[in-house]
C-alpha cells in the first residue's frame, strides 16, 4: 500500500506530465491556427483578385456595349438627318430658306453657300428675301439661283433678291405627298439596313467567342429599340412635312 508521500509524488508527476502535454497542445494549436489564418488570408486575397478581375471585365464589357450602341445610333440618326435635308428641298409653296442649302455662288473664285454671303429671311409666308452683304454679289447670286433646280425665278431690285413661292395645285400637292412618302420609306430602309449590319456583326462576334449569348441578345434588343425609335421619328417627320404641304 502506497504511503501518503508516494501518492503525492505520483500526482505531482501526473500533473507535470499533463501540463507538458497541454503546453504542447497549445503550441500545436497556435501553429495550426496561424496556418489556417495564413491560408484564409491567401484565399481572401485570391477572391479579391477574382472580384477585381471580374469588375474590370464587366466595366470593359459595359463600355464596349455602349460604344457599339452609340455607333449604330449615330448611323441611324444620320439616316434621319439625310431625310430632313431631302424634305427641306421639296418646295411645298411656303417660303423655306432650306431650298438654298445646295445653291452655291462664285465668291472670288470659290463656290460658297448663299447663306454665307447673304442674309436670308422669310418676309412673308411665300416670299423669301436674300440680301447680299457685299452688293457686288447680287448678280452672281441671282445667276446661281436661276441655274439651280429650285424652279423659282429670282426678282432682283438691285439691292435684294426676292423669291416668290407659288401655291401648289391640288394635283401637285398629292404628288409632293407621294414624294415625301417615298423619301420616308427610303429612310426606313436605310435604318433597317443599319440594324441588319448590326445583327450580322453580333452573330459573327458570338460565333468567334467575343460575345456571350446573353451579350448578343442584349445588344440585339437595344438595336431593335433604336430601330423602332428612328422609324417612329421618320414617320413623324414625314407627317409634319405632309401637313405643311396640305396647309399651303
mmCIF file of C-alpha atoms in Angstrom:
data_model
loop_
_atom_site.group_PDB
_atom_site.id
_atom_site.type_symbol
_atom_site.label_atom_id
_atom_site.label_comp_id
_atom_site.label_asym_id
_atom_site.label_seq_id
_atom_site.Cartn_x
_atom_site.Cartn_y
_atom_site.Cartn_z
ATOM 1 C CA UNK A 1 0.000 0.000 0.000
ATOM 2 C CA UNK A 2 1.331 3.436 -1.049
ATOM 3 C CA UNK A 3 2.177 5.936 1.548
ATOM 4 C CA UNK A 4 0.706 9.388 1.504
ATOM 5 C CA UNK A 5 4.024 10.826 0.341
ATOM 6 C CA UNK A 6 4.220 8.391 -2.590
ATOM 7 C CA UNK A 7 0.717 9.290 -3.657
ATOM 8 C CA UNK A 8 1.664 12.949 -3.627
ATOM 9 C CA UNK A 9 4.729 12.261 -5.784
ATOM 10 C CA UNK A 10 2.662 10.286 -8.283
ATOM 11 C CA UNK A 11 0.089 13.073 -8.508
ATOM 12 C CA UNK A 12 2.816 15.665 -8.984
ATOM 13 C CA UNK A 13 4.387 13.592 -11.786
ATOM 14 C CA UNK A 14 0.985 13.134 -13.486
ATOM 15 C CA UNK A 15 0.228 16.812 -13.121
ATOM 16 C CA UNK A 16 3.600 17.769 -14.580
ATOM 17 C CA UNK A 17 3.064 15.381 -17.497
ATOM 18 C CA UNK A 18 -0.412 16.756 -18.133
ATOM 19 C CA UNK A 19 0.915 20.321 -18.029
ATOM 20 C CA UNK A 20 3.636 19.450 -20.572
ATOM 21 C CA UNK A 21 1.117 17.749 -22.841
ATOM 22 C CA UNK A 22 -1.228 20.719 -22.500
ATOM 23 C CA UNK A 23 1.611 23.071 -23.379
ATOM 24 C CA UNK A 24 2.449 21.016 -26.468
ATOM 25 C CA UNK A 25 -1.211 21.000 -27.473
ATOM 26 C CA UNK A 26 -1.399 24.772 -27.075
ATOM 27 C CA UNK A 27 1.741 25.228 -29.140
ATOM 28 C CA UNK A 28 0.418 22.934 -31.851
ATOM 29 C CA UNK A 29 -2.962 24.649 -31.779
ATOM 30 C CA UNK A 30 -1.289 28.038 -32.145
ATOM 31 C CA UNK A 31 0.728 26.789 -35.119
ATOM 32 C CA UNK A 32 -2.336 25.229 -36.758
ATOM 33 C CA UNK A 33 -4.332 28.410 -36.118
ATOM 34 C CA UNK A 34 -1.622 30.527 -37.691
ATOM 35 C CA UNK A 35 -1.571 28.224 -40.699
ATOM 36 C CA UNK A 36 -5.343 28.494 -41.025
ATOM 37 C CA UNK A 37 -5.187 32.286 -40.721
ATOM 38 C CA UNK A 38 -2.495 32.472 -43.404
ATOM 39 C CA UNK A 39 -4.498 30.112 -45.600
ATOM 40 C CA UNK A 40 -7.602 32.233 -45.072
ATOM 41 C CA UNK A 41 -5.680 35.393 -45.986
ATOM 42 C CA UNK A 42 -4.358 33.755 -49.147
ATOM 43 C CA UNK A 43 -7.857 32.627 -50.113
ATOM 44 C CA UNK A 44 -9.242 36.056 -49.279
ATOM 45 C CA UNK A 45 -6.650 37.760 -51.485
ATOM 46 C CA UNK A 46 -7.310 35.310 -54.307
ATOM 47 C CA UNK A 47 -11.030 36.042 -54.012
ATOM 48 C CA UNK A 48 -10.411 39.797 -54.045
ATOM 49 C CA UNK A 49 -8.236 39.387 -57.137
ATOM 50 C CA UNK A 50 -11.001 37.445 -58.871
ATOM 51 C CA UNK A 51 -13.568 40.082 -57.906
ATOM 52 C CA UNK A 52 -11.296 42.830 -59.232
ATOM 53 C CA UNK A 53 -10.769 40.967 -62.499
ATOM 54 C CA UNK A 54 -14.498 40.362 -62.839
ATOM 55 C CA UNK A 55 -15.209 44.030 -62.131
ATOM 56 C CA UNK A 56 -12.654 45.158 -64.724
ATOM 57 C CA UNK A 57 -14.102 42.721 -67.274
ATOM 58 C CA UNK A 58 -17.655 43.853 -66.536
ATOM 59 C CA UNK A 59 -16.729 47.529 -66.856
ATOM 60 C CA UNK A 60 -14.976 46.846 -70.172
ATOM 61 C CA UNK A 61 -17.956 44.850 -71.446
ATOM 62 C CA UNK A 62 -20.325 47.661 -70.447
ATOM 63 C CA UNK A 63 -18.088 50.217 -72.153
ATOM 64 C CA UNK A 64 -17.921 48.084 -75.307
ATOM 65 C CA UNK A 65 -21.688 47.549 -75.127
ATOM 66 C CA UNK A 66 -22.487 51.266 -75.024
ATOM 67 C CA UNK A 67 -19.825 52.011 -77.631
ATOM 68 C CA UNK A 68 -21.446 49.536 -80.035
ATOM 69 C CA UNK A 69 -24.862 51.020 -79.299
ATOM 70 C CA UNK A 70 -23.636 54.573 -79.912
ATOM 71 C CA UNK A 71 -22.089 53.583 -83.255
ATOM 72 C CA UNK A 72 -25.373 52.244 -84.627
ATOM 73 C CA UNK A 73 -27.421 55.022 -83.045
ATOM 74 C CA UNK A 74 -25.263 57.598 -84.841
ATOM 75 C CA UNK A 75 -25.668 55.760 -88.156
ATOM 76 C CA UNK A 76 -29.450 55.671 -87.773
ATOM 77 C CA UNK A 77 -29.504 59.320 -86.750
ATOM 78 C CA UNK A 78 -27.585 60.158 -89.924
ATOM 79 C CA UNK A 79 -30.328 58.447 -91.941
ATOM 80 C CA UNK A 80 -32.940 60.720 -90.345
ATOM 81 C CA UNK A 81 -30.722 63.796 -90.815
ATOM 82 C CA UNK A 82 -30.410 62.948 -94.515
ATOM 83 C CA UNK A 83 -34.203 62.669 -94.753
ATOM 84 C CA UNK A 84 -34.570 66.110 -93.150
ATOM 85 C CA UNK A 85 -32.247 67.616 -95.746
ATOM 86 C CA UNK A 86 -34.095 65.932 -98.607
ATOM 87 C CA UNK A 87 -37.522 67.052 -97.353
ATOM 88 C CA UNK A 88 -36.257 70.604 -96.946
ATOM 89 C CA UNK A 89 -35.527 70.689 -100.670
ATOM 90 C CA UNK A 90 -39.145 69.756 -101.509
ATOM 91 C CA UNK A 91 -40.855 73.031 -102.392
ATOM 92 C CA UNK A 92 -44.324 72.980 -100.852
ATOM 93 C CA UNK A 93 -45.360 76.588 -101.549
ATOM 94 C CA UNK A 94 -44.311 78.037 -98.217
ATOM 95 C CA UNK A 95 -41.132 80.143 -98.175
ATOM 96 C CA UNK A 96 -38.328 77.935 -96.871
ATOM 97 C CA UNK A 97 -34.685 79.066 -96.586
ATOM 98 C CA UNK A 98 -33.651 75.428 -96.739
ATOM 99 C CA UNK A 99 -34.132 75.291 -100.501
ATOM 100 C CA UNK A 100 -30.966 77.388 -100.816
ATOM 101 C CA UNK A 101 -28.810 74.864 -98.962
ATOM 102 C CA UNK A 102 -27.428 73.411 -102.179
ATOM 103 C CA UNK A 103 -27.127 76.708 -104.083
ATOM 104 C CA UNK A 104 -23.507 77.801 -104.426
ATOM 105 C CA UNK A 105 -22.367 81.242 -105.552
ATOM 106 C CA UNK A 106 -18.999 82.103 -107.081
ATOM 107 C CA UNK A 107 -17.311 84.184 -104.374
ATOM 108 C CA UNK A 108 -13.881 85.329 -105.570
ATOM 109 C CA UNK A 109 -13.412 82.099 -107.489
ATOM 110 C CA UNK A 110 -14.602 79.830 -104.669
ATOM 111 C CA UNK A 111 -18.042 78.086 -104.646
ATOM 112 C CA UNK A 112 -19.724 79.334 -101.459
ATOM 113 C CA UNK A 113 -23.193 78.648 -99.957
ATOM 114 C CA UNK A 114 -25.590 81.573 -100.370
ATOM 115 C CA UNK A 115 -26.207 81.715 -96.596
ATOM 116 C CA UNK A 116 -22.525 82.526 -96.057
ATOM 117 C CA UNK A 117 -22.561 85.640 -98.263
ATOM 118 C CA UNK A 118 -26.079 86.981 -97.674
ATOM 119 C CA UNK A 119 -28.849 87.375 -95.149
ATOM 120 C CA UNK A 120 -31.779 85.061 -95.918
ATOM 121 C CA UNK A 121 -35.178 85.764 -94.354
ATOM 122 C CA UNK A 122 -38.855 84.854 -94.741
ATOM 123 C CA UNK A 123 -40.527 88.238 -95.249
ATOM 124 C CA UNK A 124 -43.965 86.751 -95.948
ATOM 125 C CA UNK A 125 -45.487 83.268 -95.953
ATOM 126 C CA UNK A 126 -44.498 82.724 -99.589
ATOM 127 C CA UNK A 127 -41.701 85.232 -100.029
ATOM 128 C CA UNK A 128 -38.011 84.686 -99.293
ATOM 129 C CA UNK A 129 -35.663 87.669 -99.330
ATOM 130 C CA UNK A 130 -31.934 87.444 -99.916
ATOM 131 C CA UNK A 131 -29.785 90.468 -99.084
ATOM 132 C CA UNK A 132 -26.071 90.124 -100.002
ATOM 133 C CA UNK A 133 -23.585 91.527 -97.506
ATOM 134 C CA UNK A 134 -21.487 92.522 -100.498
ATOM 135 C CA UNK A 135 -23.700 94.354 -103.009
ATOM 136 C CA UNK A 136 -21.494 93.316 -105.925
ATOM 137 C CA UNK A 137 -22.623 89.704 -105.448
ATOM 138 C CA UNK A 138 -26.304 90.259 -106.193
ATOM 139 C CA UNK A 139 -25.973 89.335 -109.893
ATOM 140 C CA UNK A 140 -23.898 86.258 -109.075
ATOM 141 C CA UNK A 141 -26.478 85.079 -106.510
ATOM 142 C CA UNK A 142 -29.347 85.607 -108.958
ATOM 143 C CA UNK A 143 -27.493 83.630 -111.597
ATOM 144 C CA UNK A 144 -26.753 80.798 -109.152
ATOM 145 C CA UNK A 145 -30.459 80.564 -108.254
ATOM 146 C CA UNK A 146 -31.534 80.632 -111.914
ATOM 147 C CA UNK A 147 -29.168 77.774 -112.834
ATOM 148 C CA UNK A 148 -30.162 75.667 -109.814
ATOM 149 C CA UNK A 149 -33.041 73.187 -109.669
ATOM 150 C CA UNK A 150 -35.138 75.380 -107.346
ATOM 151 C CA UNK A 151 -37.551 76.262 -110.140
ATOM 152 C CA UNK A 152 -38.240 79.840 -108.996
ATOM 153 C CA UNK A 153 -37.070 82.897 -110.928
ATOM 154 C CA UNK A 154 -35.377 85.439 -108.635
ATOM 155 C CA UNK A 155 -36.634 89.041 -108.608
ATOM 156 C CA UNK A 156 -33.671 91.395 -108.320
ATOM 157 C CA UNK A 157 -34.236 95.080 -107.428
ATOM 158 C CA UNK A 158 -30.513 95.845 -107.300
ATOM 159 C CA UNK A 159 -30.278 95.506 -103.518
ATOM 160 C CA UNK A 160 -32.371 92.499 -102.519
ATOM 161 C CA UNK A 161 -33.435 89.299 -104.235
ATOM 162 C CA UNK A 162 -36.980 88.058 -103.730
ATOM 163 C CA UNK A 163 -38.147 84.513 -104.292
ATOM 164 C CA UNK A 164 -41.920 84.154 -104.552
ATOM 165 C CA UNK A 165 -43.135 80.637 -103.901
ATOM 166 C CA UNK A 166 -46.207 79.789 -105.999
ATOM 167 C CA UNK A 167 -49.035 77.950 -104.275
ATOM 168 C CA UNK A 168 -49.094 74.338 -105.498
ATOM 169 C CA UNK A 169 -52.153 72.942 -107.242
ATOM 170 C CA UNK A 170 -54.140 70.120 -105.676
ATOM 171 C CA UNK A 171 -52.539 67.669 -108.091
ATOM 172 C CA UNK A 172 -49.102 68.993 -107.247
ATOM 173 C CA UNK A 173 -49.771 68.624 -103.530
ATOM 174 C CA UNK A 174 -50.753 64.998 -103.973
ATOM 175 C CA UNK A 175 -47.563 64.360 -105.935
ATOM 176 C CA UNK A 176 -45.496 66.073 -103.247
ATOM 177 C CA UNK A 177 -47.010 63.899 -100.511
ATOM 178 C CA UNK A 178 -46.107 60.837 -102.586
ATOM 179 C CA UNK A 179 -42.550 62.147 -102.875
ATOM 180 C CA UNK A 180 -42.430 62.618 -99.107
ATOM 181 C CA UNK A 181 -43.722 59.092 -98.560
ATOM 182 C CA UNK A 182 -41.073 57.738 -100.927
ATOM 183 C CA UNK A 183 -38.312 59.612 -99.124
ATOM 184 C CA UNK A 184 -39.620 58.309 -95.791
ATOM 185 C CA UNK A 185 -39.628 54.695 -96.989
ATOM 186 C CA UNK A 186 -36.064 55.062 -98.266
ATOM 187 C CA UNK A 187 -35.010 56.438 -94.882
ATOM 188 C CA UNK A 188 -36.667 53.486 -93.102
ATOM 189 C CA UNK A 189 -34.853 51.052 -95.397
ATOM 190 C CA UNK A 190 -31.563 52.786 -94.570
ATOM 191 C CA UNK A 191 -32.272 52.495 -90.822
ATOM 192 C CA UNK A 192 -33.195 48.813 -91.159
ATOM 193 C CA UNK A 193 -30.035 48.175 -93.163
ATOM 194 C CA UNK A 194 -28.066 49.554 -90.223
ATOM 195 C CA UNK A 195 -29.960 47.149 -87.949
ATOM 196 C CA UNK A 196 -29.202 44.233 -90.298
ATOM 197 C CA UNK A 197 -25.490 45.075 -90.335
ATOM 198 C CA UNK A 198 -25.518 45.261 -86.536
ATOM 199 C CA UNK A 199 -27.247 41.882 -86.152
ATOM 200 C CA UNK A 200 -24.815 40.255 -88.597
ATOM 201 C CA UNK A 201 -21.868 41.656 -86.655
ATOM 202 C CA UNK A 202 -23.238 40.424 -83.316
ATOM 203 C CA UNK A 203 -23.753 36.921 -84.732
ATOM 204 C CA UNK A 204 -20.191 36.874 -86.043
ATOM 205 C CA UNK A 205 -18.847 38.050 -82.675
ATOM 206 C CA UNK A 206 -20.866 35.371 -80.863
ATOM 207 C CA UNK A 207 -19.531 32.703 -83.233
ATOM 208 C CA UNK A 208 -15.961 33.928 -82.668
ATOM 209 C CA UNK A 209 -16.412 33.769 -78.893
ATOM 210 C CA UNK A 210 -16.207 37.539 -78.480
ATOM 211 C CA UNK A 211 -19.770 37.755 -77.136
ATOM 212 C CA UNK A 212 -21.772 35.535 -74.820
ATOM 213 C CA UNK A 213 -25.282 34.527 -75.774
ATOM 214 C CA UNK A 214 -26.678 36.996 -73.228
ATOM 215 C CA UNK A 215 -24.480 39.809 -74.580
ATOM 216 C CA UNK A 216 -25.679 39.105 -78.105
ATOM 217 C CA UNK A 217 -29.299 39.081 -77.001
ATOM 218 C CA UNK A 218 -28.939 42.354 -75.063
ATOM 219 C CA UNK A 219 -27.243 44.110 -77.979
ATOM 220 C CA UNK A 220 -29.882 42.889 -80.439
ATOM 221 C CA UNK A 221 -32.649 44.137 -78.146
ATOM 222 C CA UNK A 222 -31.019 47.567 -77.825
ATOM 223 C CA UNK A 223 -30.532 47.890 -81.588
ATOM 224 C CA UNK A 224 -34.167 46.903 -82.165
ATOM 225 C CA UNK A 225 -35.264 49.616 -79.725
ATOM 226 C CA UNK A 226 -33.153 52.137 -81.641
ATOM 227 C CA UNK A 227 -34.688 50.959 -84.919
ATOM 228 C CA UNK A 228 -38.233 51.376 -83.587
ATOM 229 C CA UNK A 229 -37.343 54.817 -82.222
ATOM 230 C CA UNK A 230 -35.963 56.139 -85.504
ATOM 231 C CA UNK A 231 -38.712 54.602 -87.636
ATOM 232 C CA UNK A 232 -41.250 56.468 -85.478
ATOM 233 C CA UNK A 233 -39.195 59.641 -85.852
ATOM 234 C CA UNK A 234 -39.219 59.205 -89.638
ATOM 235 C CA UNK A 235 -42.997 58.748 -89.637
ATOM 236 C CA UNK A 236 -43.410 61.901 -87.535
ATOM 237 C CA UNK A 237 -41.084 63.904 -89.799
ATOM 238 C CA UNK A 238 -42.969 62.855 -92.931
ATOM 239 C CA UNK A 239 -46.327 63.588 -91.283
ATOM 240 C CA UNK A 240 -45.183 67.139 -90.432
ATOM 241 C CA UNK A 241 -43.988 67.711 -93.994
ATOM 242 C CA UNK A 242 -47.245 66.413 -95.487
ATOM 243 C CA UNK A 243 -49.213 68.652 -93.130
ATOM 244 C CA UNK A 244 -47.140 71.616 -94.312
ATOM 245 C CA UNK A 245 -47.849 70.696 -97.947
ATOM 246 C CA UNK A 246 -51.591 70.352 -97.459
ATOM 247 C CA UNK A 247 -51.923 73.559 -95.426
ATOM 248 C CA UNK A 248 -50.395 75.795 -98.092
#
